[in-house]
Short mmCIF file of C-alpha atoms and ligand atoms in Angstrom, two decimals:
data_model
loop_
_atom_site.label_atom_id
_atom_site.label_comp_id
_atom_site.label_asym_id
_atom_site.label_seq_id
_atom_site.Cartn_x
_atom_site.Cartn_y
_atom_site.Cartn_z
CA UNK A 602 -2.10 15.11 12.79
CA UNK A 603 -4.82 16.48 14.83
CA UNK A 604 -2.44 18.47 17.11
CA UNK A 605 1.09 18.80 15.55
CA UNK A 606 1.64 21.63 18.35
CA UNK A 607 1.46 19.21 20.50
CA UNK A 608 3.05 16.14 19.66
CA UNK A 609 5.65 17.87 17.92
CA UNK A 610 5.52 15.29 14.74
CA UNK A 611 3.85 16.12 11.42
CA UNK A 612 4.04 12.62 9.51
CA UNK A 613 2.24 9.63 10.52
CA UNK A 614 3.29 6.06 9.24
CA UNK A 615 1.99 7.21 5.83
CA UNK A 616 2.83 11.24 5.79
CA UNK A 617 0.33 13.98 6.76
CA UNK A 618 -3.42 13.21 6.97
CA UNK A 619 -6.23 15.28 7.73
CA UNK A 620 -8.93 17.00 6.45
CA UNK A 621 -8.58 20.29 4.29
CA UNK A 622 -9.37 23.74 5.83
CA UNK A 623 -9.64 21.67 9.38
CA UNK A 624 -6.15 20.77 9.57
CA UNK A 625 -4.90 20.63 6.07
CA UNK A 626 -5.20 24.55 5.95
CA UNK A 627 -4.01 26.19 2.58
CA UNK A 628 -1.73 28.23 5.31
CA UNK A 629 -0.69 25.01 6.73
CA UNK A 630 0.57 23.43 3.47
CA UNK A 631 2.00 26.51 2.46
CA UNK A 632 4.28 26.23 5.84
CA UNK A 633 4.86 22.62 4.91
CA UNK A 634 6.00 23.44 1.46
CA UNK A 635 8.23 25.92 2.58
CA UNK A 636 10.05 23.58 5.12
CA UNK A 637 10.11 20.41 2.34
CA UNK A 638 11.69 23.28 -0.51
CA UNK A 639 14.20 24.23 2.23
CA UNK A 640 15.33 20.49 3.04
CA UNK A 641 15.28 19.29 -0.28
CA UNK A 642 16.93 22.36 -1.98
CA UNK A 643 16.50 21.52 -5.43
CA UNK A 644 14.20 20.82 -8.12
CA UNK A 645 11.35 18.58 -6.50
CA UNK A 646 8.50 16.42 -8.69
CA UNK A 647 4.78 17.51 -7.07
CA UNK A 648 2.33 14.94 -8.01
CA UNK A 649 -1.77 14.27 -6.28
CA UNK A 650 -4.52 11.58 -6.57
CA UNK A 651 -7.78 13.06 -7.54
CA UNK A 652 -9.33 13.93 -4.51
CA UNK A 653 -11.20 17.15 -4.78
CA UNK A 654 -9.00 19.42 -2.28
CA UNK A 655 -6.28 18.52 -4.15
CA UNK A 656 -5.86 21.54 -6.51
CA UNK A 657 -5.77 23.87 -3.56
CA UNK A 658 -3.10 21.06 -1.27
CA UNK A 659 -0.96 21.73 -4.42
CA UNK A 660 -0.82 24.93 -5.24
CA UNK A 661 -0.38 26.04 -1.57
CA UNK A 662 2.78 23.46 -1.10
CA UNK A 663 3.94 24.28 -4.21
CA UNK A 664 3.90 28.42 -3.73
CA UNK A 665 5.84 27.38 -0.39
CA UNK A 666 8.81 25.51 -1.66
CA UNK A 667 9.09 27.91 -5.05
CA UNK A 668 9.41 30.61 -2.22
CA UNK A 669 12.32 28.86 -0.87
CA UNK A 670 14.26 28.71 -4.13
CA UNK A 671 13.53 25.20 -4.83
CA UNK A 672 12.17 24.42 -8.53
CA UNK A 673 9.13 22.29 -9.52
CA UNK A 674 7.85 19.62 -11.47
CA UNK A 675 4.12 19.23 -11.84
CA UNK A 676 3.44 15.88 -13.19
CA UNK A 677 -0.53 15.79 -12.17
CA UNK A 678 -3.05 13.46 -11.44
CA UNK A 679 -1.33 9.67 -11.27
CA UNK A 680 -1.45 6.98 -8.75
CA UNK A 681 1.12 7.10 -6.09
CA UNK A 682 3.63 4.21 -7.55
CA UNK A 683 3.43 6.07 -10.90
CA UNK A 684 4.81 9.08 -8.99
CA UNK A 685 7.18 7.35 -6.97
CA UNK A 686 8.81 5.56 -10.61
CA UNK A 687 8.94 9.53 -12.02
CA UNK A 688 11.16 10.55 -8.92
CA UNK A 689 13.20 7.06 -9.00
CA UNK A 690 13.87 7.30 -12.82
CA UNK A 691 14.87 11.21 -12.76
CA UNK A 692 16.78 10.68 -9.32
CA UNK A 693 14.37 13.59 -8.12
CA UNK A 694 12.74 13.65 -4.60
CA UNK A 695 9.06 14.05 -4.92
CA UNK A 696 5.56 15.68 -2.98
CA UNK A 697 2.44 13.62 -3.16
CA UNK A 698 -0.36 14.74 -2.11
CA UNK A 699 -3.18 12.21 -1.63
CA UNK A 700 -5.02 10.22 1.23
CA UNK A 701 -4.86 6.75 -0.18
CA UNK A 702 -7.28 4.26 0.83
CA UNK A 703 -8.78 7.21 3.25
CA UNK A 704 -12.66 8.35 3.08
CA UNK A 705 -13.03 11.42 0.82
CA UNK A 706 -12.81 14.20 3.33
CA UNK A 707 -9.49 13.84 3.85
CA UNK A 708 -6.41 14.40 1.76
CA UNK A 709 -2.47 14.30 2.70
CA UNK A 710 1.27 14.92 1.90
CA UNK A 711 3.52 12.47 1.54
CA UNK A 712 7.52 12.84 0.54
CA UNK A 713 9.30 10.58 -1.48
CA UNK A 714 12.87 10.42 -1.59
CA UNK A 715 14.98 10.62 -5.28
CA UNK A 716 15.23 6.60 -5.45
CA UNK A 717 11.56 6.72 -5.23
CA UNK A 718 10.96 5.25 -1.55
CA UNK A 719 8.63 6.87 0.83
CA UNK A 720 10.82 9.35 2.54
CA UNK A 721 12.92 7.60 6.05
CA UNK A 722 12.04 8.94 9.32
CA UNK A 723 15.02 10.38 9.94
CA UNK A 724 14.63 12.59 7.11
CA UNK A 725 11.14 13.48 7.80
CA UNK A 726 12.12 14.38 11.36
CA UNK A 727 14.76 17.07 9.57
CA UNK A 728 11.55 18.83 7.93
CA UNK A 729 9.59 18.65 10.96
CA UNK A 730 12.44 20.11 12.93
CA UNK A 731 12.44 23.09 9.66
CA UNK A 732 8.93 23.69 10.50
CA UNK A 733 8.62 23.62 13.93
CA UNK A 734 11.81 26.02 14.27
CA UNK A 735 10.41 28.38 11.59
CA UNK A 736 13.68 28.04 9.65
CA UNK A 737 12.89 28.28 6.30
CA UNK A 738 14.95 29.32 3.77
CA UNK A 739 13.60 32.38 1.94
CA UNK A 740 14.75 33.44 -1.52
CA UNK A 741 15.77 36.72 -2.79
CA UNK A 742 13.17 37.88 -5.47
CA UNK A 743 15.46 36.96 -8.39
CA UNK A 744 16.30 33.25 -7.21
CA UNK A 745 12.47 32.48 -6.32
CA UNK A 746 11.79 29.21 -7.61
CA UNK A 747 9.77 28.07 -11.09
CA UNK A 748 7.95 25.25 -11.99
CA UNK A 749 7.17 23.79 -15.00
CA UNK A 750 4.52 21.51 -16.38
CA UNK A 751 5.50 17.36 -17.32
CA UNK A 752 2.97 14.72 -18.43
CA UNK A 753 5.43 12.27 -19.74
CA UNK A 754 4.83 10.53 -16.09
CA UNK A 755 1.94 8.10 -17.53
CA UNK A 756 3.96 6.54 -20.39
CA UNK A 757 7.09 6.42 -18.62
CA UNK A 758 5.55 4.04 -15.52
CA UNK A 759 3.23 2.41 -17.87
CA UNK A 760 6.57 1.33 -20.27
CA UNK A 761 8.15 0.58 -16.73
CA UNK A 762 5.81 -1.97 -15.98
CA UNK A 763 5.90 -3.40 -19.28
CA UNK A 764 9.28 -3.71 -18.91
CA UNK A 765 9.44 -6.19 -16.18
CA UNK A 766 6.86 -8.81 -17.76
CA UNK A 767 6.18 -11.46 -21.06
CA UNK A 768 4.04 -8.54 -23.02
CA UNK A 769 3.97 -10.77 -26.02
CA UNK A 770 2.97 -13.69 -24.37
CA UNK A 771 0.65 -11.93 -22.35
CA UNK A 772 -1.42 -10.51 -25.83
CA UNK A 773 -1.17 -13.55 -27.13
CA UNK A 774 -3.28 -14.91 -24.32
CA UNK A 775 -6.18 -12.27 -25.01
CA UNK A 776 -7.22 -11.69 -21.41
CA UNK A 777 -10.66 -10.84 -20.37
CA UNK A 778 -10.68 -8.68 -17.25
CA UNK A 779 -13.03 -6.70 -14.99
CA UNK A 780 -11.64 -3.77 -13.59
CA UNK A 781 -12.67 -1.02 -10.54
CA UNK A 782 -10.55 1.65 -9.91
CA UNK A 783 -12.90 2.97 -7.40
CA UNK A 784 -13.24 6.66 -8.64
CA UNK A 785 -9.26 7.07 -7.82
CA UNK A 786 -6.06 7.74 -9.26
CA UNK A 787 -5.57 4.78 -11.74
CA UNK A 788 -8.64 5.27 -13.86
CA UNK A 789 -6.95 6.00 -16.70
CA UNK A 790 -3.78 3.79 -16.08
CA UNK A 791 -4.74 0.36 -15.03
CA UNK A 792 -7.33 0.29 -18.24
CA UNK A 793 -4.75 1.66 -20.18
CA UNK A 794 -2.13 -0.82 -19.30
CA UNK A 795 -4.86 -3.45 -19.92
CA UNK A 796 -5.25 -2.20 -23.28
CA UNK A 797 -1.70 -2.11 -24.11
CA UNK A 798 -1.50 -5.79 -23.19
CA UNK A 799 -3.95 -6.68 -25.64
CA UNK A 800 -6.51 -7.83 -23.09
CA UNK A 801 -10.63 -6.68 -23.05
CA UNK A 802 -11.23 -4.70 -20.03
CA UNK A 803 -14.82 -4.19 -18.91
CA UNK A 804 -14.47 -0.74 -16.76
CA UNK A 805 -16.14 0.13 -13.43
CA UNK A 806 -16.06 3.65 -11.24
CA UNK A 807 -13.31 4.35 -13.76
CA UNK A 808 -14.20 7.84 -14.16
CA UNK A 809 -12.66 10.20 -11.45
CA UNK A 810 -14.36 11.47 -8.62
CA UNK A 811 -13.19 12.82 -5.71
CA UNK A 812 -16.21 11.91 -3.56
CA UNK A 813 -15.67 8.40 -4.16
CA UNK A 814 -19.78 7.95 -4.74
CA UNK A 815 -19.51 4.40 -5.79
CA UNK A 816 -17.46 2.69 -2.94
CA UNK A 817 -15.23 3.20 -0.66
CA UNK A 818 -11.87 3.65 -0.93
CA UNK A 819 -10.63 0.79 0.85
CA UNK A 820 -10.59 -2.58 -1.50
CA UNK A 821 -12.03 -4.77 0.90
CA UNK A 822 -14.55 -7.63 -0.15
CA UNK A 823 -17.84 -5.85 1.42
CA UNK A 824 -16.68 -2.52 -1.17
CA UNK A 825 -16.70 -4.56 -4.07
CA UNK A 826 -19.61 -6.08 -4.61
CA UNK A 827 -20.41 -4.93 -8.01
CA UNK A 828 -16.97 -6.04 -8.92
CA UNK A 829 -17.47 -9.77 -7.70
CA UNK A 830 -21.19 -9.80 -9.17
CA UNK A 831 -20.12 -9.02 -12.82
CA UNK A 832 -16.96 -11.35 -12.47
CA UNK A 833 -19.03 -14.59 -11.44
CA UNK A 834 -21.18 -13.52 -14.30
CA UNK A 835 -18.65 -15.40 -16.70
CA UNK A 836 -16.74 -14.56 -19.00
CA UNK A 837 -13.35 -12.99 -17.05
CA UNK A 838 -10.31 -14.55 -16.54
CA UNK A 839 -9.81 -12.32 -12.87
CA UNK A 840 -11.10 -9.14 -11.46
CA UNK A 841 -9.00 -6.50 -10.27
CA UNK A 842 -9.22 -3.53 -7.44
CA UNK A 843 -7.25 -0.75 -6.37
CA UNK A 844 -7.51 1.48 -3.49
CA UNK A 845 -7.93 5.36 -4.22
CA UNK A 846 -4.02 6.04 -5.00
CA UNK A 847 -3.55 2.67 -6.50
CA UNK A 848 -0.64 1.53 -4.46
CA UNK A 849 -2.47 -1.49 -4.00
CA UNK A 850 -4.71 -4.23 -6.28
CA UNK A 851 -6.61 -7.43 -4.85
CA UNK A 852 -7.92 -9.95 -7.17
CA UNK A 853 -10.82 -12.00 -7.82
CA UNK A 854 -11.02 -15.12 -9.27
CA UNK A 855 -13.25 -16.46 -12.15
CA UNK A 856 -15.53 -17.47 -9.79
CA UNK A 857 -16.26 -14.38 -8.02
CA UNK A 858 -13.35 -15.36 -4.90
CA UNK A 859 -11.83 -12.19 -3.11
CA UNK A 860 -8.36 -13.25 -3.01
CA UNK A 861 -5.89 -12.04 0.28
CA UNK A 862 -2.90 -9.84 -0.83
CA UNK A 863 -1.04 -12.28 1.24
CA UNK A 864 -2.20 -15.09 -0.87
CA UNK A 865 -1.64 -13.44 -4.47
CA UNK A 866 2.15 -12.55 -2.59
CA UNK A 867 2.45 -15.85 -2.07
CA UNK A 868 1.74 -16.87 -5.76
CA UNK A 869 4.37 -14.30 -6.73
CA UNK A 870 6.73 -16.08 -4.50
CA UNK A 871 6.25 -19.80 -5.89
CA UNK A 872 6.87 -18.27 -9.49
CA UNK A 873 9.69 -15.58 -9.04
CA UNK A 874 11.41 -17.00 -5.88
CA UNK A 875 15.32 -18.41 -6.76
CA UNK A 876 17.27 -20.26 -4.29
CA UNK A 877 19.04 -18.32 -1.35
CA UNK A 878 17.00 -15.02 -1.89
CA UNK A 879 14.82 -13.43 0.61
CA UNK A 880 11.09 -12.26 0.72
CA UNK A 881 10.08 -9.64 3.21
CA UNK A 882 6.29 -9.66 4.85
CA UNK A 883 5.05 -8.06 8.15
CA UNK A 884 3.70 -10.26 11.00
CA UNK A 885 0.45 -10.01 9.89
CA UNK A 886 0.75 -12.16 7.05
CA UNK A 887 0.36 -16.17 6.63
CA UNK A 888 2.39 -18.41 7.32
CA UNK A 889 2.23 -19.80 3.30
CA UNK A 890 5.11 -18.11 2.56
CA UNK A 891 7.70 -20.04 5.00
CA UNK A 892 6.20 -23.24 3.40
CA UNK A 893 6.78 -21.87 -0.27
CA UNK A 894 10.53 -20.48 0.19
CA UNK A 895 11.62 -23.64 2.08
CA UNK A 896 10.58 -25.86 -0.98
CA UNK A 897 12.64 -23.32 -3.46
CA UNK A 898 15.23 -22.79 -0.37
CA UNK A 899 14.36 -19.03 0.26
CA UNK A 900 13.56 -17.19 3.76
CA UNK A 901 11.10 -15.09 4.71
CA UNK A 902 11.89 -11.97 6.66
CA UNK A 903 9.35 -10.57 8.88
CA UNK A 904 8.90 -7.49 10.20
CA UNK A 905 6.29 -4.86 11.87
CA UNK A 906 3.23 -3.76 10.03
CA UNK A 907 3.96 -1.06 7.48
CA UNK A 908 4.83 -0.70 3.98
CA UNK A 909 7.48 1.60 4.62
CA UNK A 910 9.16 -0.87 6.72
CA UNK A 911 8.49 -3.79 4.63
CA UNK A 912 9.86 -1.44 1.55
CA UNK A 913 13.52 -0.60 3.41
CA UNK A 914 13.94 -4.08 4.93
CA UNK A 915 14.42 -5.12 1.41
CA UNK A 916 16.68 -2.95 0.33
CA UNK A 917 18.80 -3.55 3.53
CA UNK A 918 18.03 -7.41 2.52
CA UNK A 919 18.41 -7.21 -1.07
CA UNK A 920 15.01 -8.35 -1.78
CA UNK A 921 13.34 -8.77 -4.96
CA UNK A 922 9.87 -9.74 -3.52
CA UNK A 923 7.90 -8.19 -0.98
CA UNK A 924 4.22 -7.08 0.30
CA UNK A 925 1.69 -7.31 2.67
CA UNK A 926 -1.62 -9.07 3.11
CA UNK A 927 -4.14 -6.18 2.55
CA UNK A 928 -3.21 -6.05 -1.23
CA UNK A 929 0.53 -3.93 -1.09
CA UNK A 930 2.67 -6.01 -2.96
CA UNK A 931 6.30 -4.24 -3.77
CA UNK A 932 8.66 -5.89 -6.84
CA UNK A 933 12.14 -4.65 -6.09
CA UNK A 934 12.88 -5.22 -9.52
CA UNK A 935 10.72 -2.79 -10.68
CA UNK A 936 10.73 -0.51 -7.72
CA UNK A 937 10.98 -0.30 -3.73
CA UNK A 938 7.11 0.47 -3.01
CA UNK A 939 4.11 -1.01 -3.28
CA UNK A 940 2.48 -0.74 -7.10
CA UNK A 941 -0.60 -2.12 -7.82
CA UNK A 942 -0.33 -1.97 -11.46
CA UNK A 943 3.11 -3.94 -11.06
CA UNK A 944 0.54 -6.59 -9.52
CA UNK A 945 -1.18 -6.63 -12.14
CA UNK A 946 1.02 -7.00 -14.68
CA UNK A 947 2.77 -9.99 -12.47
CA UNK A 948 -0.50 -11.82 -12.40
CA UNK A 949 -0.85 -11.91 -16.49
CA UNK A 950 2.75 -12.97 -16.99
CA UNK A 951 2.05 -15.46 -14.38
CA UNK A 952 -0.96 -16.80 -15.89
CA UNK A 953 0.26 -16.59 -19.43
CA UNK A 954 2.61 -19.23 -18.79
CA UNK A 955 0.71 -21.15 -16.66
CA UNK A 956 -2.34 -23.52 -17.87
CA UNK A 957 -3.87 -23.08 -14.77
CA UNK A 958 -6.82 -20.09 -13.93
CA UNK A 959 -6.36 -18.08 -11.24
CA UNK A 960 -8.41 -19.55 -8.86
CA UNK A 961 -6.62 -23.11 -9.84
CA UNK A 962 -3.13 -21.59 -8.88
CA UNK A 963 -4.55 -19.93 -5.55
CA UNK A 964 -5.78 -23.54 -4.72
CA UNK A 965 -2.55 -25.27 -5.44
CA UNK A 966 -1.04 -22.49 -2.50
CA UNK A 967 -0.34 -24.01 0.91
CA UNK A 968 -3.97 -23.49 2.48
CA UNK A 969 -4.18 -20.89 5.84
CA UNK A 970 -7.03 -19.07 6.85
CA UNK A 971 -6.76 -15.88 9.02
CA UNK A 972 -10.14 -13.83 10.51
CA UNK A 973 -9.33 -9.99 10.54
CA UNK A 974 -11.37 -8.27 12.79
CA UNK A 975 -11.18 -4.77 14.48
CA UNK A 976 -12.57 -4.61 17.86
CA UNK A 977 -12.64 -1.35 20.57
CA UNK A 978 -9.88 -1.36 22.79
CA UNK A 979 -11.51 -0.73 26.25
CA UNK A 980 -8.41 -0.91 28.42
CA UNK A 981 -4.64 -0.50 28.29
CA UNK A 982 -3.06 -2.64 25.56
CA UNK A 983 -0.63 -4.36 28.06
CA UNK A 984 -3.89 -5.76 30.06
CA UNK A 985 -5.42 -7.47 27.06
CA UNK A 986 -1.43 -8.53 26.64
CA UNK A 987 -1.12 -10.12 29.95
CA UNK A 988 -4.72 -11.54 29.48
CA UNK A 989 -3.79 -13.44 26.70
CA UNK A 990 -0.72 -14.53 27.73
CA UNK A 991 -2.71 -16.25 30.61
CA UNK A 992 -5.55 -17.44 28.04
CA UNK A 993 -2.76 -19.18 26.37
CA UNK A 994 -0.14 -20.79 28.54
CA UNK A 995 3.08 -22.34 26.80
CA UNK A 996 2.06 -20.55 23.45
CA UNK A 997 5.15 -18.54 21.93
CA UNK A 998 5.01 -15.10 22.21
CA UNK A 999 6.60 -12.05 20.06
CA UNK A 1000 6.08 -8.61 20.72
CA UNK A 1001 7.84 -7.08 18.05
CA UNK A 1002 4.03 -5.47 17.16
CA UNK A 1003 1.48 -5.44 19.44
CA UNK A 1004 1.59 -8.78 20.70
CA UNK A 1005 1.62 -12.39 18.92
CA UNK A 1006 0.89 -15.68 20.04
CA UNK A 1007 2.17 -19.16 18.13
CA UNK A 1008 1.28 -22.60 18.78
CA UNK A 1009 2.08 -24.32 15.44
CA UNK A 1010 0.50 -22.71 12.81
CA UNK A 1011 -2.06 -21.03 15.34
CA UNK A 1012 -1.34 -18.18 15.96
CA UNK A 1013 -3.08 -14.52 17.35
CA UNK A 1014 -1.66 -11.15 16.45
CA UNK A 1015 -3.49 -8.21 18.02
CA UNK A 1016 -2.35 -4.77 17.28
CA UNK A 1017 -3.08 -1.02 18.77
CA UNK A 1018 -4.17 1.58 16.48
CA UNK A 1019 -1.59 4.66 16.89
CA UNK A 1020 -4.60 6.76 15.63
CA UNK A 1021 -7.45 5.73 17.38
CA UNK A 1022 -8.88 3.76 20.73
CA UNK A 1023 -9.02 0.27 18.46
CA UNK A 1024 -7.49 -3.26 18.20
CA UNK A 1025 -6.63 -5.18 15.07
CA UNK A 1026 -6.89 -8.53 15.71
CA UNK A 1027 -5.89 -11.08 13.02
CA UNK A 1028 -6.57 -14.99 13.53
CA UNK A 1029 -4.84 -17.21 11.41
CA UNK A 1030 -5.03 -21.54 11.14
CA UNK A 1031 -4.71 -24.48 8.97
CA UNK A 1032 -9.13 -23.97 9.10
CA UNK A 1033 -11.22 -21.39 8.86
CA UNK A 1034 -13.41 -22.70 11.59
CA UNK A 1035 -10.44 -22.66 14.10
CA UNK A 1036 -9.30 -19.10 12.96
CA UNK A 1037 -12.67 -17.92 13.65
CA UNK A 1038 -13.14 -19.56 17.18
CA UNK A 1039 -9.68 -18.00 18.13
CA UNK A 1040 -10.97 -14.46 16.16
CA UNK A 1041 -13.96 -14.78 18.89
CA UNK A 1042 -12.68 -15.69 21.75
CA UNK A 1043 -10.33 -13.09 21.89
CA UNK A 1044 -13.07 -10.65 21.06
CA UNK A 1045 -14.96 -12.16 23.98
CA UNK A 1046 -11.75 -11.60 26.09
CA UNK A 1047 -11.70 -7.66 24.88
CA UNK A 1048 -14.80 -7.35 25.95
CA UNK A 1049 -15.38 -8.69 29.65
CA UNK A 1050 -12.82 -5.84 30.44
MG1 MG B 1167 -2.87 3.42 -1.04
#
């Protein structure tokens, strides 16, 4: 996003991002209202996180599409699934306006299509082409467009959830469970949900703040150290996170264990999984899941890194299950997108029925290990490809993202960053010690460049 003059394209893999009054100017937004209310030309749901630009993202995209004729519905703060289930359930297309996982300077605008989905390319490219040819459609003064107010959002995706799941087995289980919504959008919905379920919920960063002074954004095991610490002291049946729009949730175990998104996906699987259907996972995710679905004769279909991608190749594949290692996991059932309330709500009807703990059923998984690392890219990306190609002679390769290398169930996936001069390198092996060596020589192999 840092020159859309330039490049000619406004949405990244996950809409606009940037920071407001740097790029995210109120005259900006305003511009990018105006082309969404001309493409959409109709009555279009506006929803944010709770970042603290977010009042002026809004009202600036909103004045711009009610100036094209197009009508609004302002359902406020909610996490991003919770405004993607408002647009699927009223057949609306929708505006969010958040920056996810991302630190708190920035914010974004994201479009979401009436069935709820993020918006497809193709689509986005007709907005982009609105803006960048300045043909927006202007209303007379009588046909300018209104907007009107709508909180029924939070009950509506809360009674979605609880929809899909056991809820009276789940209360009668009385759940104990630790909670951080890191200062973001689902700070009043994940406890909420919790409560409804008849579970205790012991709260942290659950009040919103759009500086995110507790932790970062990003639920990774070095921002949630609090979190672990008052699991492992006793007493909770799991620990959940969410990232600042709450598309995603990771878990901890009893005894203070991050849990891999890929690994919790993978529990989903063994439970919800029937015979002949298909579960869809990006590259970067382990290679558990193959050894689940052939035991309950499913397939897994991979594809490139993305949630986006990983959301339509299930509907193309008619895909109930779905989800990616760094905590996305998307329930067809429910909805196409990631929804990390729907994760939560999957692991208590899992565990209700089961007499294992969570940590119990995470140990009964097939056992992989991958290293994530992310390491400076200091040449061209086809260099470091050819390089390891050499490293590893007779090794199978795919390049169908950045480059991947299989030998058995070692393999090496290093990916560019589209955004900036890095390398995401992800190790995976039967052992951790193995994934590590291969994490570090690779790194080594970066770096003599
Ligand atoms: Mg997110």
């Amino acid at each position: 996003m840092s020159d859309p003059e330039k490049n000619k394209r406004l949405f990244g893999t996950n809409g606009i991002r940037g920071i407001p009054n740097e790029e995210l100017t109120p005259e900006f937004c305003l511009l990018v209202g105006k082309a969404i209310g001309t493409f959409f030309n109709g009555k279009i749901v506006v929803g944010s996180d709770n970042r603290l630009s977010g009042d002026m993202i809004i009202n600036a995209v909103n004045s711009g599409i009610l100036s094209t004729g197009s009508e609004t519905v302002m359902i406020g703060v909610l996490p991003t699934p919770g405004i993607q289930y408002y647009c699927k359930k009223h057949n609306l297309p929708g505006v969010m306006i958040t920056a996810s996982h991302n630190p708190p300077q920035f914010n974004g605008i994201k479009c979401i299509d009436s069935d709820g989905t993020e918006l497809e390319r193709s689509k986005e490219e007709k907005i982009e082409g609105i803006y960048y040819s300045n043909k927006y459609r202007t209303a007379r003064w009588d046909s300018i467009g209104r907007s009107i107010l709508d909180n029924s959002g939070f009950d509506l995706y809360l009674n979605g959830i609880m929809n899909m799941i056991d809820v009276k087995k789940i209360r009668e289980r009385k759940f104990r469970v630790a909670v951080d919504t890191g200062n973001g959008a689902a700070y009043l919905t994940t406890p909420e949900l919790l409560s409804r379920l008849g579970a205790t919920a012991v709260t942290l960063n659950a009040n919103p703040d759009g500086l995110f002074t507790s932790r970062e954004s990003e639920p990774k095991p070095a921002n949630l150290k609090y979190l672990i610490d008052l699991v492992k002291s006793g007493g909770f049946d799991f620990g959940i996170a969410h990232d600042g729009d709450a598309d995603r949730a990771v878990f901890i175990d009893s005894s203070g264990n991050f849990i891999d998104g890929d690994k919790t996906l993978t529990l989903f699987v063994k439970h919800y999984i029937r015979k002949g259907e298909r579960v869809v996972t990006p590259i970067s995710s382990s290679d558990a899941l193959e050894e689940v679905c052939s035991k309950a004769g499913a397939n897994v279909v991979r594809t490139r890194v993305g949630a986006p991608i990983v959301s339509r190749t299930m509907i193309q594949e008619k895909a109930r299950l779905g989800g990616e290692e760094n905590g996305g996991i998307i329930y067809g059932d429910h909805q196409y997108c990631r929804d990390g309330a729907m994760s939560l709500g999957i692991v208590m009807d899992i565990l209700s029925k089961e007499k294992k703990n969570l940590k119990e059923l995470i140990e009964s998984l097939p056992q992989f290990f991958i290293t994530r690392k992310t390491i400076p890219a200091r040449s061209d990306f086809s260099i470091l490809s050819e390089m390891l190609k050499k490293e590893y002679p007779g090794w199978e390769v795919s390049t169908m993202d950045g480059i991947k290398l299989r030998n058995g169930n070692d393999w090496i996936l290093a990916r560019p960053s589209g955004t900036e001069p890095i390398i995401r390198l992800f190790t995976h092996s039967q052992k951790r010690e193995r994934s590590e060596e291969l994490s570090s020589k690779v790194e080594q192999l970066v770096m003599s460049v």
